[in-house]
Amino acid sequence: MSDPYNRESELKERFNRFVADKITGNPEDYYSKLSVDDFEDLKTTLRDIHNIITYRTTIRFIEWVSEHFPYVRENYKVYLDQVLNTKPSENGYDLVVTGDINVIAEIKCNKPIMNGFKFGAQQKTGLIKDIYGLLVGKTKVKSIKPAEAFKFLVIYDFGDHTLLAAQHLIKNLSADLKDKVLLYKEESVLDLDKVYIVFIK
């Protein structure tokens, strides 16, 4: 006969396994060492996880842009510093390049819901808002005109689910956007009138 379900045992096992596997490498009972106040502090700290993922993806995208545009490669530190000095709450683009070439980019780290093949309603709303922002501009951004910039919607690559979710998003865009959003391909000839979706790992 199997043991009855024990909620705390399950929570403890999952928490301890995660900490040991991902952080310490040592299997210990971390759960029992933490008070409710400690867990609340941990919860507060973990609110920054999304910002950490976005930051790392942005850095990877700067590297990607550097590989595709010599001007950015020559001025890499300028754009790295731009990202380092931008607060997560600021309402501009996640990356702005001006000079020999102009680039604007929004970075998204949306994982398709339930490990499925489409984005959730709120995720989709946010993505479409960013697409419009790339195409027509943002009221708080005066330093660059979208019509004069290459536009990228950068999505963290969670694998095939991300590709299929992006394809589903494009397929279901409104008529005014459907022909303006494309998946980036290496052979793509960039068009200033389009938003290119780039997957970054």
Coordinates of N, CA, C and O in Angstrom, one line a residue, residues 44-185:
T44 N 10.7 37.6 -3.1 CA 11.0 39.0 -3.6 C 12.1 39.0 -4.5 O 12.1 39.7 -5.5
T45 N 13.2 38.3 -4.2 CA 14.4 38.3 -5.0 C 14.1 37.7 -6.4 O 14.6 38.2 -7.4
L46 N 13.3 36.6 -6.4 CA 13.0 35.9 -7.6 C 12.1 36.7 -8.6 O 12.0 36.4 -9.8
R47 N 11.6 37.8 -8.1 CA 10.8 38.7 -9.0 C 11.7 39.3 -10.1 O 11.3 39.8 -11.1
D48 N 13.0 39.3 -9.8 CA 14.0 39.8 -10.8 C 14.4 38.8 -11.8 O 15.1 39.2 -12.7
I49 N 13.9 37.6 -11.7 CA 14.3 36.6 -12.6 C 14.0 37.0 -14.1 O 14.8 36.8 -15.0
H50 N 12.8 37.5 -14.3 CA 12.5 37.9 -15.7 C 13.4 39.0 -16.2 O 13.9 38.9 -17.4
N51 N 13.8 39.9 -15.3 CA 14.8 41.0 -15.7 C 16.1 40.4 -16.0 O 16.8 40.8 -16.9
I52 N 16.5 39.3 -15.3 CA 17.8 38.7 -15.5 C 17.8 38.0 -16.9 O 18.7 38.1 -17.7
I53 N 16.7 37.3 -17.2 CA 16.6 36.6 -18.5 C 16.6 37.6 -19.6 O 17.3 37.4 -20.6
T54 N 15.9 38.7 -19.4 CA 15.8 39.7 -20.5 C 17.2 40.3 -20.7 O 17.6 40.6 -21.8
Y55 N 17.9 40.6 -19.6 CA 19.2 41.2 -19.7 C 20.2 40.3 -20.4 O 20.9 40.8 -21.4
R56 N 20.2 39.1 -20.1 CA 21.1 38.1 -20.7 C 20.8 38.0 -22.2 O 21.7 37.8 -23.0
T57 N 19.5 37.9 -22.5 CA 19.1 37.8 -23.9 C 19.5 39.0 -24.7 O 19.9 39.0 -25.9
T58 N 19.3 40.2 -24.1 CA 19.7 41.5 -24.7 C 21.2 41.5 -25.0 O 21.7 41.9 -26.1
I59 N 22.0 41.0 -24.1 CA 23.5 40.9 -24.3 C 23.8 40.0 -25.5 O 24.6 40.3 -26.4
R60 N 23.1 38.8 -25.5 CA 23.3 37.9 -26.6 C 22.9 38.5 -28.0 O 23.5 38.3 -29.0
F61 N 21.8 39.3 -27.9 CA 21.4 40.0 -29.1 C 22.4 41.0 -29.6 O 22.6 41.2 -30.8
I62 N 23.0 41.7 -28.7 CA 24.1 42.7 -29.1 C 25.2 41.9 -29.8 O 25.7 42.4 -30.8
E63 N 25.5 40.8 -29.3 CA 26.5 39.9 -30.0 C 26.0 39.6 -31.4 O 26.8 39.6 -32.4
W64 N 24.8 39.2 -31.5 CA 24.2 38.8 -32.8 C 24.2 40.0 -33.8 O 24.6 39.8 -34.9
V65 N 23.8 41.2 -33.3 CA 23.8 42.4 -34.1 C 25.3 42.7 -34.6 O 25.5 43.1 -35.7
S66 N 26.2 42.5 -33.6 CA 27.6 42.8 -34.0 C 28.1 41.9 -35.1 O 28.9 42.3 -35.9
E67 N 27.6 40.6 -35.1 CA 28.0 39.7 -36.1 C 27.4 40.0 -37.5 O 28.0 39.7 -38.5
H68 N 26.3 40.8 -37.5 CA 25.6 41.1 -38.7 C 25.9 42.5 -39.2 O 25.6 42.8 -40.4
F69 N 26.3 43.4 -38.3 CA 26.5 44.8 -38.7 C 27.9 45.2 -38.2 O 28.1 45.4 -37.0
P70 N 28.9 45.4 -39.1 CA 30.2 45.9 -38.7 C 30.2 47.1 -37.8 O 31.0 47.2 -36.9
Y71 N 29.3 48.1 -38.1 CA 29.3 49.3 -37.3 C 29.0 49.0 -35.8 O 29.7 49.6 -35.0
V72 N 28.2 48.1 -35.6 CA 27.9 47.7 -34.2 C 29.1 47.0 -33.6 O 29.4 47.3 -32.4
R73 N 29.7 46.2 -34.3 CA 30.9 45.5 -33.8 C 32.0 46.5 -33.5 O 32.7 46.3 -32.4
E74 N 32.2 47.5 -34.3 CA 33.2 48.5 -34.0 C 32.8 49.4 -32.8 O 33.7 50.0 -32.2
N75 N 31.6 49.4 -32.4 CA 31.1 50.3 -31.3 C 30.5 49.4 -30.2 O 29.6 49.9 -29.5
Y76 N 30.9 48.2 -30.1 CA 30.3 47.2 -29.2 C 30.1 47.7 -27.8 O 29.1 47.6 -27.2
K77 N 31.2 48.3 -27.3 CA 31.1 48.8 -25.9 C 30.1 49.9 -25.7 O 29.5 49.9 -24.6
V78 N 29.9 50.7 -26.7 CA 28.9 51.8 -26.6 C 27.5 51.1 -26.3 O 26.8 51.6 -25.4
Y79 N 27.2 50.1 -27.0 CA 25.9 49.5 -26.9 C 25.8 48.6 -25.7 O 24.7 48.4 -25.2
L80 N 26.9 48.0 -25.4 CA 26.9 47.2 -24.1 C 26.6 48.1 -22.9 O 25.8 47.8 -22.1
D81 N 27.3 49.3 -22.9 CA 27.1 50.2 -21.8 C 25.6 50.7 -21.8 O 25.1 51.0 -20.7
Q82 N 25.1 50.9 -23.0 CA 23.7 51.4 -23.1 C 22.8 50.4 -22.3 O 21.9 50.8 -21.6
V83 N 23.0 49.1 -22.5 CA 22.1 48.1 -21.9 C 22.4 48.1 -20.4 O 21.5 48.0 -19.5
L84 N 23.7 48.2 -20.0 CA 24.1 48.1 -18.6 C 23.5 49.3 -17.8 O 23.2 49.2 -16.6
N85 N 23.4 50.4 -18.5 CA 22.9 51.7 -17.8 C 21.4 51.9 -17.9 O 21.0 53.0 -17.5
T86 N 20.7 51.0 -18.5 CA 19.3 51.2 -18.6 C 18.5 50.4 -17.6 O 18.7 49.2 -17.4
K87 N 17.6 51.1 -16.8 CA 16.9 50.4 -15.8 C 15.8 49.5 -16.5 O 15.2 49.9 -17.5
P88 N 15.4 48.4 -15.9 CA 14.4 47.5 -16.4 C 13.1 48.2 -16.6 O 12.3 47.8 -17.5
S89 N 12.7 49.2 -15.8 CA 11.4 49.8 -15.9 C 11.3 50.9 -16.9 O 10.2 51.5 -17.1
E90 N 12.4 51.3 -17.6 CA 12.3 52.4 -18.5 C 11.5 52.0 -19.8 O 11.6 50.8 -20.2
N91 N 10.8 53.0 -20.3 CA 9.8 52.7 -21.3 C 10.3 52.9 -22.8 O 9.5 53.2 -23.7
G92 N 11.6 52.7 -23.0 CA 12.1 52.8 -24.4 C 12.2 51.5 -25.0 O 11.6 50.5 -24.6
Y93 N 13.0 51.4 -26.1 CA 13.3 50.1 -26.7 C 14.4 49.5 -25.9 O 15.2 50.1 -25.1
D94 N 14.5 48.1 -26.0 CA 15.6 47.4 -25.2 C 16.9 47.7 -25.8 O 17.9 47.5 -25.1
L95 N 17.0 48.0 -27.1 CA 18.3 48.3 -27.7 C 18.0 49.3 -28.8 O 17.1 49.2 -29.6
V96 N 18.8 50.4 -28.9 CA 18.8 51.4 -29.9 C 20.2 51.6 -30.5 O 21.1 51.9 -29.7
V97 N 20.3 51.4 -31.8 CA 21.6 51.7 -32.4 C 21.3 52.9 -33.4 O 20.4 52.8 -34.2
T98 N 22.2 53.9 -33.3 CA 22.1 55.0 -34.3 C 23.5 55.3 -34.8 O 24.5 55.1 -34.1
G99 N 23.6 55.7 -36.1 CA 24.8 55.9 -36.7 C 24.8 55.5 -38.1 O 23.9 55.8 -38.9
D100 N 25.9 54.8 -38.6 CA 25.9 54.3 -39.9 C 24.7 53.4 -40.3 O 24.3 53.4 -41.4
I101 N 24.2 52.7 -39.3 CA 22.9 52.0 -39.4 C 22.1 52.3 -38.2 O 22.6 52.6 -37.1
N102 N 20.8 52.2 -38.3 CA 19.9 52.4 -37.2 C 19.2 51.0 -36.9 O 18.7 50.4 -37.8
V103 N 19.1 50.7 -35.7 CA 18.4 49.5 -35.2 C 17.6 49.8 -34.0 O 18.1 50.4 -33.1
I104 N 16.4 49.2 -33.9 CA 15.6 49.2 -32.7 C 15.2 47.8 -32.4 O 14.9 47.1 -33.4
A105 N 15.2 47.4 -31.2 CA 14.8 46.1 -30.8 C 14.0 46.0 -29.5 O 14.3 46.8 -28.6
E106 N 13.1 45.1 -29.5 CA 12.4 44.7 -28.2 C 12.8 43.3 -27.9 O 12.8 42.4 -28.8
I107 N 13.1 43.1 -26.6 CA 13.5 41.7 -26.2 C 12.3 41.1 -25.4 O 11.9 41.7 -24.4
K108 N 11.9 39.9 -25.8 CA 10.9 39.2 -25.1 C 11.3 37.8 -24.6 O 12.0 37.2 -25.4
C109 N 10.9 37.4 -23.4 CA 11.3 36.1 -22.9 C 10.1 35.3 -22.6 O 10.0 34.7 -21.5
N110 N 9.1 35.3 -23.5 CA 7.9 34.6 -23.2 C 8.0 33.2 -23.6 O 8.3 32.8 -24.7
K111 N 7.7 32.3 -22.6 CA 7.7 30.9 -22.9 C 6.3 30.5 -23.2 O 5.3 30.9 -22.5
P112 N 6.0 29.8 -24.4 CA 4.7 29.4 -24.7 C 4.0 28.7 -23.5 O 4.6 27.9 -22.8
I113 N 2.7 29.0 -23.3 CA 2.0 28.5 -22.2 C 1.9 27.0 -22.2 O 1.7 26.4 -23.2
M114 N 2.0 26.5 -21.0 CA 1.9 25.0 -20.7 C 2.8 24.2 -21.7 O 2.5 23.1 -22.1
N115 N 4.0 24.8 -22.0 CA 4.9 24.1 -22.9 C 4.2 23.7 -24.2 O 4.5 22.7 -24.9
G116 N 3.2 24.6 -24.6 CA 2.5 24.3 -25.8 C 3.1 25.0 -27.0 O 4.3 25.3 -27.0
F117 N 2.2 25.3 -28.0 CA 2.7 25.8 -29.3 C 2.1 27.1 -29.6 O 2.0 27.5 -30.8
K118 N 1.6 27.9 -28.6 CA 1.2 29.2 -28.8 C 1.4 30.0 -27.6 O 1.5 29.5 -26.5
F119 N 1.4 31.3 -27.7 CA 1.5 32.2 -26.6 C 0.2 32.5 -26.0 O -0.9 32.4 -26.6
G120 N 0.2 32.7 -24.7 CA -1.0 33.0 -24.0 C -1.6 34.4 -24.4 O -0.9 35.2 -25.0
A121 N -2.8 34.7 -23.9 CA -3.5 35.9 -24.3 C -2.7 37.1 -23.9 O -2.5 38.1 -24.7
Q122 N -2.2 37.2 -22.7 CA -1.4 38.3 -22.2 C -0.1 38.4 -22.9 O 0.3 39.5 -23.2
Q123 N 0.5 37.3 -23.1 CA 1.8 37.3 -23.9 C 1.6 37.9 -25.3 O 2.4 38.7 -25.8
K124 N 0.5 37.4 -25.9 CA 0.2 37.8 -27.3 C 0.0 39.3 -27.3 O 0.5 40.1 -28.2
T125 N -0.8 39.8 -26.3 CA -1.1 41.3 -26.3 C 0.2 42.1 -26.1 O 0.4 43.1 -26.8
G126 N 1.1 41.6 -25.3 CA 2.4 42.3 -25.1 C 3.3 42.3 -26.4 O 3.9 43.3 -26.7
L127 N 3.3 41.2 -27.1 CA 4.1 41.0 -28.3 C 3.5 42.0 -29.4 O 4.3 42.6 -30.1
I128 N 2.2 42.0 -29.5 CA 1.6 42.9 -30.5 C 1.8 44.3 -30.2 O 2.1 45.2 -31.1
K129 N 1.8 44.7 -28.9 CA 2.1 46.1 -28.5 C 3.5 46.4 -28.9 O 3.7 47.5 -29.4
D130 N 4.4 45.5 -28.7 CA 5.8 45.8 -29.1 C 6.0 45.9 -30.6 O 6.8 46.7 -31.0
I131 N 5.3 45.1 -31.3 CA 5.3 45.2 -32.8 C 4.9 46.5 -33.3 O 5.5 47.2 -34.1
Y132 N 3.8 47.0 -32.7 CA 3.3 48.4 -33.1 C 4.3 49.4 -32.7 O 4.6 50.4 -33.4
G133 N 4.9 49.3 -31.5 CA 5.9 50.2 -31.0 C 7.1 50.3 -32.0 O 7.7 51.3 -32.2
L134 N 7.5 49.1 -32.5 CA 8.6 49.1 -33.4 C 8.3 49.7 -34.8 O 9.1 50.4 -35.4
L135 N 7.0 49.6 -35.2 CA 6.6 50.1 -36.5 C 6.3 51.6 -36.5 O 6.7 52.3 -37.4
V136 N 5.6 52.0 -35.4 CA 5.2 53.4 -35.4 C 5.9 54.3 -34.4 O 5.7 55.5 -34.4
G137 N 6.6 53.7 -33.5 CA 7.3 54.5 -32.5 C 6.7 54.5 -31.1 O 5.6 54.0 -31.0
K138 N 7.4 55.1 -30.2 CA 6.9 55.2 -28.8 C 6.9 56.7 -28.4 O 7.9 57.4 -28.8
T139 N 5.9 57.1 -27.7 CA 5.8 58.6 -27.4 C 7.0 59.1 -26.6 O 7.4 60.2 -26.7
K140 N 7.6 58.2 -25.8 CA 8.7 58.6 -24.9 C 10.1 58.4 -25.6 O 11.1 58.8 -25.0
V141 N 10.1 58.0 -26.8 CA 11.4 57.8 -27.6 C 11.4 58.8 -28.7 O 10.7 58.7 -29.7
K142 N 12.3 59.8 -28.6 CA 12.4 60.8 -29.6 C 13.7 60.8 -30.4 O 13.9 61.5 -31.3
S143 N 14.6 59.9 -29.9 CA 16.0 59.9 -30.5 C 16.1 59.1 -31.8 O 17.1 59.2 -32.5
I144 N 15.1 58.4 -32.2 CA 15.2 57.7 -33.4 C 13.8 57.5 -34.1 O 12.8 57.5 -33.4
K145 N 13.8 57.6 -35.4 CA 12.5 57.4 -36.2 C 12.4 55.9 -36.6 O 13.3 55.5 -37.4
P146 N 11.4 55.2 -36.2 CA 11.3 53.8 -36.6 C 11.4 53.6 -38.1 O 11.9 52.6 -38.6
A147 N 10.8 54.5 -38.9 CA 10.9 54.4 -40.4 C 12.3 54.3 -40.9 O 12.5 53.8 -42.0
E148 N 13.3 54.8 -40.1 CA 14.6 54.8 -40.6 C 15.5 53.7 -39.9 O 16.7 53.8 -40.1
A149 N 14.9 52.8 -39.2 CA 15.6 51.8 -38.5 C 15.2 50.4 -38.9 O 14.0 50.1 -39.2
F150 N 16.2 49.5 -38.8 CA 15.8 48.1 -38.9 C 15.2 47.6 -37.6 O 15.7 48.0 -36.5
K151 N 14.2 46.8 -37.7 CA 13.3 46.6 -36.5 C 13.4 45.1 -36.2 O 13.1 44.2 -37.0
F152 N 13.7 44.8 -34.9 CA 13.8 43.4 -34.5 C 12.9 43.1 -33.2 O 13.0 43.9 -32.3
L153 N 12.1 42.1 -33.3 CA 11.5 41.5 -32.1 C 12.2 40.3 -31.7 O 12.2 39.3 -32.4
V154 N 12.9 40.4 -30.6 CA 13.9 39.3 -30.2 C 13.2 38.4 -29.2 O 12.7 39.0 -28.1
I155 N 13.1 37.2 -29.4 CA 12.4 36.2 -28.5 C 13.4 35.2 -28.0 O 14.1 34.6 -28.9
Y156 N 13.5 35.0 -26.7 CA 14.3 33.9 -26.2 C 13.9 32.6 -26.7 O 12.7 32.3 -26.7
D157 N 14.8 31.8 -27.2 CA 14.5 30.5 -27.9 C 14.3 29.4 -26.8 O 15.3 28.9 -26.4
F158 N 13.1 29.0 -26.6 CA 12.9 27.8 -25.7 C 12.7 26.5 -26.5 O 12.3 25.5 -26.0
G159 N 13.1 26.6 -27.8 CA 13.1 25.4 -28.6 C 11.9 25.4 -29.6 O 11.4 26.5 -29.9
D160 N 11.5 24.2 -30.1 CA 10.5 24.2 -31.1 C 9.2 24.8 -30.7 O 8.5 25.4 -31.6
H161 N 8.9 24.8 -29.4 CA 7.7 25.4 -29.0 C 7.7 26.9 -29.3 O 6.7 27.5 -29.7
T162 N 8.8 27.6 -29.1 CA 8.9 29.0 -29.4 C 8.7 29.3 -30.9 O 8.0 30.2 -31.3
L163 N 9.4 28.5 -31.8 CA 9.2 28.7 -33.2 C 7.7 28.5 -33.6 O 7.2 29.4 -34.3
L164 N 7.1 27.5 -33.1 CA 5.7 27.2 -33.5 C 4.8 28.3 -32.9 O 3.8 28.7 -33.6
A165 N 5.1 28.8 -31.7 CA 4.2 29.8 -31.1 C 4.4 31.1 -31.9 O 3.4 31.9 -32.1
A166 N 5.6 31.4 -32.4 CA 5.8 32.6 -33.2 C 5.1 32.5 -34.5 O 4.5 33.5 -35.0
Q167 N 5.2 31.3 -35.1 CA 4.5 31.1 -36.4 C 2.9 31.3 -36.2 O 2.3 31.9 -37.1
H168 N 2.4 30.8 -35.1 CA 1.0 30.9 -34.8 C 0.7 32.4 -34.6 O -0.4 32.9 -35.0
L169 N 1.6 33.1 -33.9 CA 1.3 34.6 -33.7 C 1.2 35.3 -35.0 O 0.3 36.1 -35.3
I170 N 2.2 35.1 -35.9 CA 2.2 35.7 -37.2 C 0.9 35.4 -38.0 O 0.3 36.2 -38.6
K171 N 0.6 34.1 -38.0 CA -0.6 33.6 -38.8 C -1.9 34.3 -38.3 O -2.8 34.6 -39.2
N172 N -1.9 34.7 -37.1 CA -3.2 35.3 -36.5 C -3.1 36.8 -36.3 O -4.0 37.3 -35.6
L173 N -2.1 37.4 -36.8 CA -2.0 38.9 -36.7 C -3.2 39.5 -37.5 O -3.7 39.0 -38.5
S174 N -3.5 40.7 -37.1 CA -4.6 41.5 -37.8 C -4.0 41.8 -39.2 O -2.8 41.8 -39.5
A175 N -4.9 42.2 -40.1 CA -4.6 42.4 -41.5 C -3.5 43.5 -41.7 O -2.7 43.4 -42.6
D176 N -3.6 44.5 -40.8 CA -2.6 45.6 -41.0 C -1.2 45.2 -40.5 O -0.3 46.0 -40.9
L177 N -1.1 44.1 -39.9 CA 0.3 43.7 -39.4 C 0.8 42.4 -40.1 O 2.0 42.2 -40.1
K178 N -0.1 41.7 -40.7 CA 0.3 40.3 -41.1 C 1.5 40.3 -42.1 O 2.3 39.5 -42.0
D179 N 1.5 41.3 -43.0 CA 2.6 41.3 -44.0 C 3.8 42.1 -43.5 O 4.8 42.2 -44.2
K180 N 3.8 42.5 -42.3 CA 4.9 43.4 -41.8 C 5.7 42.7 -40.7 O 6.7 43.3 -40.2
V181 N 5.4 41.4 -40.4 CA 6.2 40.7 -39.4 C 6.7 39.4 -40.0 O 5.9 38.6 -40.5
L182 N 8.0 39.2 -40.0 CA 8.6 38.0 -40.6 C 9.6 37.3 -39.7 O 10.2 38.0 -38.8
L183 N 9.7 36.0 -39.8 CA 10.8 35.3 -39.1 C 12.1 35.6 -39.8 O 12.2 35.5 -41.1
Y184 N 13.1 36.0 -39.1 CA 14.4 36.4 -39.7 C 15.1 35.1 -40.2 O 15.1 34.0 -39.5
K185 N 15.6 35.2 -41.4 CA 16.4 34.1 -42.0 C 17.8 34.7 -42.4 O 17.8 35.9 -42.8

